mmCIF file of C-alpha atoms in Angstrom:
data_model
loop_
_atom_site.group_PDB
_atom_site.id
_atom_site.type_symbol
_atom_site.label_atom_id
_atom_site.label_comp_id
_atom_site.label_asym_id
_atom_site.label_seq_id
_atom_site.Cartn_x
_atom_site.Cartn_y
_atom_site.Cartn_z
ATOM 1 C CA GLY D 26 -11.448 13.272 -0.791
ATOM 2 C CA GLU D 27 -11.431 9.490 -0.859
ATOM 3 C CA ASN D 28 -11.720 7.707 3.112
ATOM 4 C CA VAL D 29 -11.706 3.998 3.375
ATOM 5 C CA GLU D 30 -13.181 2.824 6.781
ATOM 6 C CA GLN D 31 -12.184 -1.154 7.401
ATOM 7 C CA HIS D 32 -13.573 -3.352 10.073
ATOM 8 C CA PRO D 33 -13.066 -5.049 12.392
ATOM 9 C CA SER D 34 -9.454 -3.878 13.592
ATOM 10 C CA THR D 35 -8.377 -7.107 15.202
ATOM 11 C CA LEU D 36 -9.966 -10.767 14.450
ATOM 12 C CA SER D 37 -8.752 -14.282 16.077
ATOM 13 C CA VAL D 38 -10.409 -17.436 14.468
ATOM 14 C CA GLN D 39 -9.621 -21.071 14.797
ATOM 15 C CA GLU D 40 -7.923 -22.933 11.816
ATOM 16 C CA GLY D 41 -10.231 -23.822 9.537
ATOM 17 C CA ASP D 42 -12.832 -21.395 10.074
ATOM 18 C CA SER D 43 -14.159 -18.536 7.650
ATOM 19 C CA ALA D 44 -12.767 -14.839 8.474
ATOM 20 C CA VAL D 45 -14.286 -11.747 6.791
ATOM 21 C CA ILE D 46 -13.034 -8.426 6.692
ATOM 22 C CA LYS D 47 -15.127 -5.539 5.596
ATOM 23 C CA CYS D 48 -14.389 -1.696 4.285
ATOM 24 C CA THR D 49 -15.905 1.109 2.936
ATOM 25 C CA TYR D 50 -15.243 3.760 0.794
ATOM 26 C CA SER D 51 -16.804 7.510 0.254
ATOM 27 C CA ASP D 52 -15.885 8.572 -3.254
ATOM 28 C CA SER D 53 -18.297 6.758 -5.405
ATOM 29 C CA ALA D 54 -15.537 7.443 -8.397
ATOM 30 C CA SER D 55 -13.235 5.042 -7.320
ATOM 31 C CA ASN D 56 -13.295 1.875 -9.284
ATOM 32 C CA TYR D 57 -10.409 -0.480 -8.099
ATOM 33 C CA PHE D 58 -9.909 -2.070 -4.845
ATOM 34 C CA PRO D 59 -7.257 -4.362 -3.928
ATOM 35 C CA TRP D 60 -6.357 -6.205 -0.804
ATOM 36 C CA TYR D 61 -2.791 -6.586 0.683
ATOM 37 C CA LYS D 62 -1.522 -8.858 3.091
ATOM 38 C CA GLN D 63 1.619 -7.801 5.182
ATOM 39 C CA GLU D 64 3.178 -10.028 7.292
ATOM 40 C CA LEU D 65 5.507 -9.082 10.108
ATOM 41 C CA GLY D 66 8.833 -7.048 8.473
ATOM 42 C CA LYS D 67 7.707 -7.416 5.117
ATOM 43 C CA GLY D 68 6.223 -5.164 2.635
ATOM 44 C CA PRO D 69 2.244 -5.666 1.777
ATOM 45 C CA GLN D 70 1.625 -8.175 -1.040
ATOM 46 C CA LEU D 71 -1.244 -7.907 -3.023
ATOM 47 C CA ILE D 72 -3.509 -11.021 -2.603
ATOM 48 C CA ILE D 73 -6.455 -10.487 -4.669
ATOM 49 C CA ASP D 74 -8.558 -7.129 -6.403
ATOM 50 C CA ILE D 75 -11.857 -6.312 -8.136
ATOM 51 C CA ARG D 76 -12.929 -3.492 -10.279
ATOM 52 C CA SER D 77 -16.108 -1.871 -10.064
ATOM 53 C CA ASN D 78 -17.562 -3.761 -12.884
ATOM 54 C CA VAL D 79 -17.004 -6.753 -11.496
ATOM 55 C CA GLY D 80 -19.359 -8.006 -8.016
ATOM 56 C CA GLU D 81 -17.349 -10.809 -6.764
ATOM 57 C CA LYS D 82 -13.737 -12.510 -7.558
ATOM 58 C CA LYS D 83 -12.296 -15.740 -6.294
ATOM 59 C CA ASP D 84 -8.937 -17.248 -6.379
ATOM 60 C CA GLN D 85 -8.522 -20.198 -4.238
ATOM 61 C CA ARG D 86 -9.178 -20.040 -0.843
ATOM 62 C CA ILE D 87 -10.150 -15.840 -0.854
ATOM 63 C CA ALA D 88 -13.084 -14.171 -2.198
ATOM 64 C CA VAL D 89 -13.728 -10.317 -2.518
ATOM 65 C CA THR D 90 -17.392 -8.836 -3.168
ATOM 66 C CA LEU D 91 -18.043 -5.180 -4.017
ATOM 67 C CA ASN D 92 -21.320 -3.329 -3.643
ATOM 68 C CA LYS D 93 -21.435 -0.430 -5.442
ATOM 69 C CA THR D 94 -24.683 1.129 -4.238
ATOM 70 C CA ALA D 95 -23.545 0.565 -0.693
ATOM 71 C CA LYS D 96 -20.054 1.649 -1.377
ATOM 72 C CA HIS D 97 -18.491 -1.411 0.747
ATOM 73 C CA PHE D 98 -16.285 -4.436 -0.414
ATOM 74 C CA SER D 99 -15.787 -7.662 1.757
ATOM 75 C CA LEU D 100 -12.369 -10.027 1.854
ATOM 76 C CA HIS D 101 -13.369 -13.662 2.564
ATOM 77 C CA ILE D 102 -11.060 -16.215 3.421
ATOM 78 C CA THR D 103 -12.156 -19.780 3.698
ATOM 79 C CA GLU D 104 -10.792 -22.888 5.486
ATOM 80 C CA THR D 105 -7.971 -20.281 7.460
ATOM 81 C CA GLN D 106 -4.734 -21.957 7.569
ATOM 82 C CA PRO D 107 -2.453 -20.520 10.657
ATOM 83 C CA GLU D 108 -0.074 -18.945 7.696
ATOM 84 C CA ASP D 109 -3.206 -16.537 7.073
ATOM 85 C CA SER D 110 -1.718 -14.969 9.895
ATOM 86 C CA ALA D 111 -1.172 -11.299 8.989
ATOM 87 C CA VAL D 112 -2.368 -7.684 8.781
ATOM 88 C CA TYR D 113 -4.681 -7.106 5.762
ATOM 89 C CA PHE D 114 -5.170 -3.885 4.633
ATOM 90 C CA CYS D 115 -7.927 -2.846 1.886
ATOM 91 C CA ALA D 116 -7.349 -0.004 -0.321
ATOM 92 C CA ALA D 117 -9.543 1.877 -2.975
ATOM 93 C CA SER D 118 -8.273 3.988 -6.370
ATOM 94 C CA ILE D 119 -9.649 5.730 -8.946
ATOM 95 C CA VAL D 120 -7.473 3.952 -12.017
ATOM 96 C CA GLY D 121 -6.719 6.274 -14.784
ATOM 97 C CA GLY D 122 -7.379 9.477 -12.919
ATOM 98 C CA SER D 123 -5.122 12.068 -12.005
ATOM 99 C CA GLN D 124 -4.408 11.122 -8.401
ATOM 100 C CA GLY D 125 -3.190 7.337 -8.920
ATOM 101 C CA ASN D 126 -2.494 6.239 -5.445
ATOM 102 C CA LEU D 127 -4.238 4.093 -3.349
ATOM 103 C CA ILE D 128 -6.088 4.949 -0.258
ATOM 104 C CA PHE D 129 -5.808 2.281 2.396
ATOM 105 C CA GLY D 130 -7.363 1.087 5.622
ATOM 106 C CA LYS D 131 -6.225 1.357 8.806
ATOM 107 C CA GLY D 132 -5.820 -2.767 8.866
ATOM 108 C CA THR D 133 -6.883 -5.958 10.500
ATOM 109 C CA LYS D 134 -4.764 -8.419 12.073
ATOM 110 C CA LEU D 135 -6.173 -11.897 11.902
ATOM 111 C CA SER D 136 -4.931 -14.470 13.966
ATOM 112 C CA VAL D 137 -5.374 -17.363 13.137
ATOM 113 C CA LYS D 138 -5.067 -20.111 16.117
ATOM 114 C CA PRO D 139 -4.198 -24.019 15.500
ATOM 115 C CA GLU J 23 11.182 -12.072 -12.304
ATOM 116 C CA ALA J 24 12.429 -9.906 -9.901
ATOM 117 C CA GLY J 25 10.334 -7.529 -7.432
ATOM 118 C CA VAL J 26 10.677 -4.324 -6.028
ATOM 119 C CA THR J 27 13.623 -3.294 -4.061
ATOM 120 C CA GLN J 28 14.361 -1.106 -1.626
ATOM 121 C CA SER J 29 17.968 0.599 -0.360
ATOM 122 C CA PRO J 30 18.606 0.991 2.534
ATOM 123 C CA THR J 31 16.687 -1.795 4.488
ATOM 124 C CA HIS J 32 17.397 0.578 7.713
ATOM 125 C CA LEU J 33 18.403 3.675 8.342
ATOM 126 C CA ILE J 34 19.198 5.675 11.328
ATOM 127 C CA LYS J 35 19.280 9.563 11.215
ATOM 128 C CA THR J 36 19.776 12.591 13.771
ATOM 129 C CA ARG J 37 16.639 14.950 13.703
ATOM 130 C CA GLY J 38 17.786 17.930 11.458
ATOM 131 C CA GLN J 39 20.177 15.475 9.027
ATOM 132 C CA GLN J 40 18.818 14.496 5.791
ATOM 133 C CA ALA J 41 17.876 11.210 4.440
ATOM 134 C CA THR J 42 17.934 9.337 1.006
ATOM 135 C CA LEU J 43 15.915 6.489 0.338
ATOM 136 C CA ARG J 44 16.031 4.116 -3.186
ATOM 137 C CA CYS J 45 13.708 2.133 -4.975
ATOM 138 C CA SER J 46 14.107 -0.213 -8.099
ATOM 139 C CA PRO J 47 10.655 -0.975 -9.491
ATOM 140 C CA ILE J 48 9.894 -4.196 -11.367
ATOM 141 C CA SER J 49 11.237 -4.212 -14.553
ATOM 142 C CA GLY J 50 8.850 -3.118 -17.504
ATOM 143 C CA HIS J 51 6.873 -0.927 -14.935
ATOM 144 C CA THR J 52 7.253 2.973 -15.267
ATOM 145 C CA SER J 53 5.278 4.414 -12.395
ATOM 146 C CA VAL J 54 7.010 4.410 -8.625
ATOM 147 C CA TYR J 55 4.678 5.425 -5.554
ATOM 148 C CA TRP J 56 6.190 6.362 -2.348
ATOM 149 C CA TYR J 57 3.890 5.607 1.163
ATOM 150 C CA GLN J 58 4.844 6.428 4.706
ATOM 151 C CA GLN J 59 3.617 3.207 7.054
ATOM 152 C CA ALA J 60 3.990 5.068 10.618
ATOM 153 C CA LEU J 61 3.075 3.421 13.915
ATOM 154 C CA GLY J 62 -0.839 3.869 14.333
ATOM 155 C CA LEU J 63 -1.357 5.705 11.321
ATOM 156 C CA GLY J 64 -1.814 3.038 8.600
ATOM 157 C CA LEU J 65 -0.058 3.555 4.934
ATOM 158 C CA GLN J 66 -0.259 7.222 3.848
ATOM 159 C CA PHE J 67 0.506 8.480 0.448
ATOM 160 C CA LEU J 68 3.360 10.597 -0.317
ATOM 161 C CA LEU J 69 4.502 10.968 -3.986
ATOM 162 C CA TRP J 70 3.723 9.318 -7.371
ATOM 163 C CA TYR J 71 6.424 9.483 -10.375
ATOM 164 C CA ASP J 72 5.421 8.434 -13.628
ATOM 165 C CA GLU J 73 7.550 8.359 -16.543
ATOM 166 C CA GLY J 74 10.216 10.845 -14.843
ATOM 167 C CA GLU J 75 7.788 13.581 -13.651
ATOM 168 C CA GLU J 76 6.190 13.796 -10.479
ATOM 169 C CA ARG J 77 2.227 13.339 -10.907
ATOM 170 C CA ASN J 78 0.754 13.569 -7.470
ATOM 171 C CA ARG J 79 1.774 13.893 -3.615
ATOM 172 C CA GLY J 80 0.119 13.223 -0.840
ATOM 173 C CA ASN J 81 -0.444 15.722 2.301
ATOM 174 C CA PHE J 82 2.934 16.018 3.419
ATOM 175 C CA PRO J 83 5.629 18.949 3.792
ATOM 176 C CA PRO J 84 7.739 20.053 1.305
ATOM 177 C CA ARG J 85 10.988 18.484 2.965
ATOM 178 C CA PHE J 86 9.620 15.222 1.534
ATOM 179 C CA SER J 87 10.945 15.297 -2.409
ATOM 180 C CA GLY J 88 12.184 13.149 -4.531
ATOM 181 C CA ARG J 89 12.510 12.189 -8.558
ATOM 182 C CA GLN J 90 12.692 9.347 -10.633
ATOM 183 C CA PHE J 91 15.600 8.824 -13.279
ATOM 184 C CA PRO J 92 15.470 7.649 -16.791
ATOM 185 C CA ASN J 93 15.509 3.895 -15.702
ATOM 186 C CA TYR J 94 12.931 4.440 -13.816
ATOM 187 C CA SER J 95 14.260 4.087 -10.566
ATOM 188 C CA SER J 96 13.728 6.406 -7.414
ATOM 189 C CA GLU J 97 14.812 8.544 -4.824
ATOM 190 C CA LEU J 98 12.942 9.939 -1.532
ATOM 191 C CA ASN J 99 14.873 12.693 -0.053
ATOM 192 C CA VAL J 100 13.583 13.608 3.477
ATOM 193 C CA ASN J 101 15.416 17.190 4.636
ATOM 194 C CA ALA J 102 15.466 18.487 8.066
ATOM 195 C CA LEU J 103 14.286 15.264 9.390
ATOM 196 C CA GLU J 104 11.931 15.302 12.384
ATOM 197 C CA LEU J 105 11.421 12.487 14.891
ATOM 198 C CA GLU J 106 7.829 11.968 14.138
ATOM 199 C CA ASP J 107 9.583 11.057 10.325
ATOM 200 C CA SER J 108 10.247 7.730 11.852
ATOM 201 C CA ALA J 109 8.687 5.289 9.995
ATOM 202 C CA LEU J 110 8.606 2.368 7.660
ATOM 203 C CA TYR J 111 9.063 3.631 3.974
ATOM 204 C CA LEU J 112 7.571 1.777 1.351
ATOM 205 C CA CYS J 113 7.724 2.080 -2.763
ATOM 206 C CA ALA J 114 5.654 0.467 -5.019
ATOM 207 C CA SER J 115 5.365 0.338 -8.887
ATOM 208 C CA SER J 116 3.130 -0.304 -11.408
ATOM 209 C CA TRP J 117 2.551 -0.488 -15.254
ATOM 210 C CA GLY J 118 1.836 3.214 -15.589
ATOM 211 C CA GLN J 119 -0.748 5.354 -15.380
ATOM 212 C CA GLY J 120 -4.023 3.314 -15.989
ATOM 213 C CA TYR J 121 -3.178 0.430 -14.322
ATOM 214 C CA GLY J 122 -4.146 -0.176 -10.823
ATOM 215 C CA GLU J 123 -2.135 -3.020 -9.490
ATOM 216 C CA GLN J 124 0.716 -1.764 -7.253
ATOM 217 C CA TYR J 125 3.562 -4.187 -6.006
ATOM 218 C CA PHE J 126 5.218 -3.200 -2.838
ATOM 219 C CA GLY J 127 9.177 -3.653 -1.794
ATOM 220 C CA PRO J 128 9.943 -4.419 1.457
ATOM 221 C CA GLY J 129 10.575 -1.238 2.757
ATOM 222 C CA THR J 130 13.401 1.061 4.122
ATOM 223 C CA ARG J 131 12.747 1.898 8.032
ATOM 224 C CA LEU J 132 13.886 5.135 9.149
ATOM 225 C CA THR J 133 14.640 5.885 12.472
ATOM 226 C CA VAL J 134 15.357 9.421 13.765
ATOM 227 C CA THR J 135 16.866 10.013 16.728
#
């Protein structure tokens, strides 16, 4: 079955710097790759996603890139702010398949220092 | 638009008891997913319901079960509770099979003593 590896597990940056989180997946049939942000005491919030027919997607300060050949995808946050501090999860799934569920990475705890 | 809601927020049970957790999806969504988030284990898939039917389940014992009602809300039942069932149980909803985006609720914190 699918396996998603996420690195690093913790990341500390200064406010204004960029942050990059990387994930790899094992199942070449996976075609949907979302990223979630989870703040303390809350459920995961979908912040951006990408499908396998797209190489890059941007939304203001966040962007996601996908390399299908290498089976890895990354989250890029520019001009980080203290409110970006949270745990970020990557995930993979096969949309339209019989499974339906997301397979998550273990998460990255991002700390943005003012 | 109201998001996914879950109840109760917290639940404390004794080992061996049963727990029932409830989820209301976003209006218009027909699929409901349940995930367990235990400390140090990340988010693990439990169950997927779509149009009232169980479509898939994760690698959990049969004492984890649930159902989806005609209004698409769902409940998760955990029988014969064990200490290791203590976790945050998250419900997510989506438009249905073929739609990738899943939106999560705030979760139910289950503590088994």
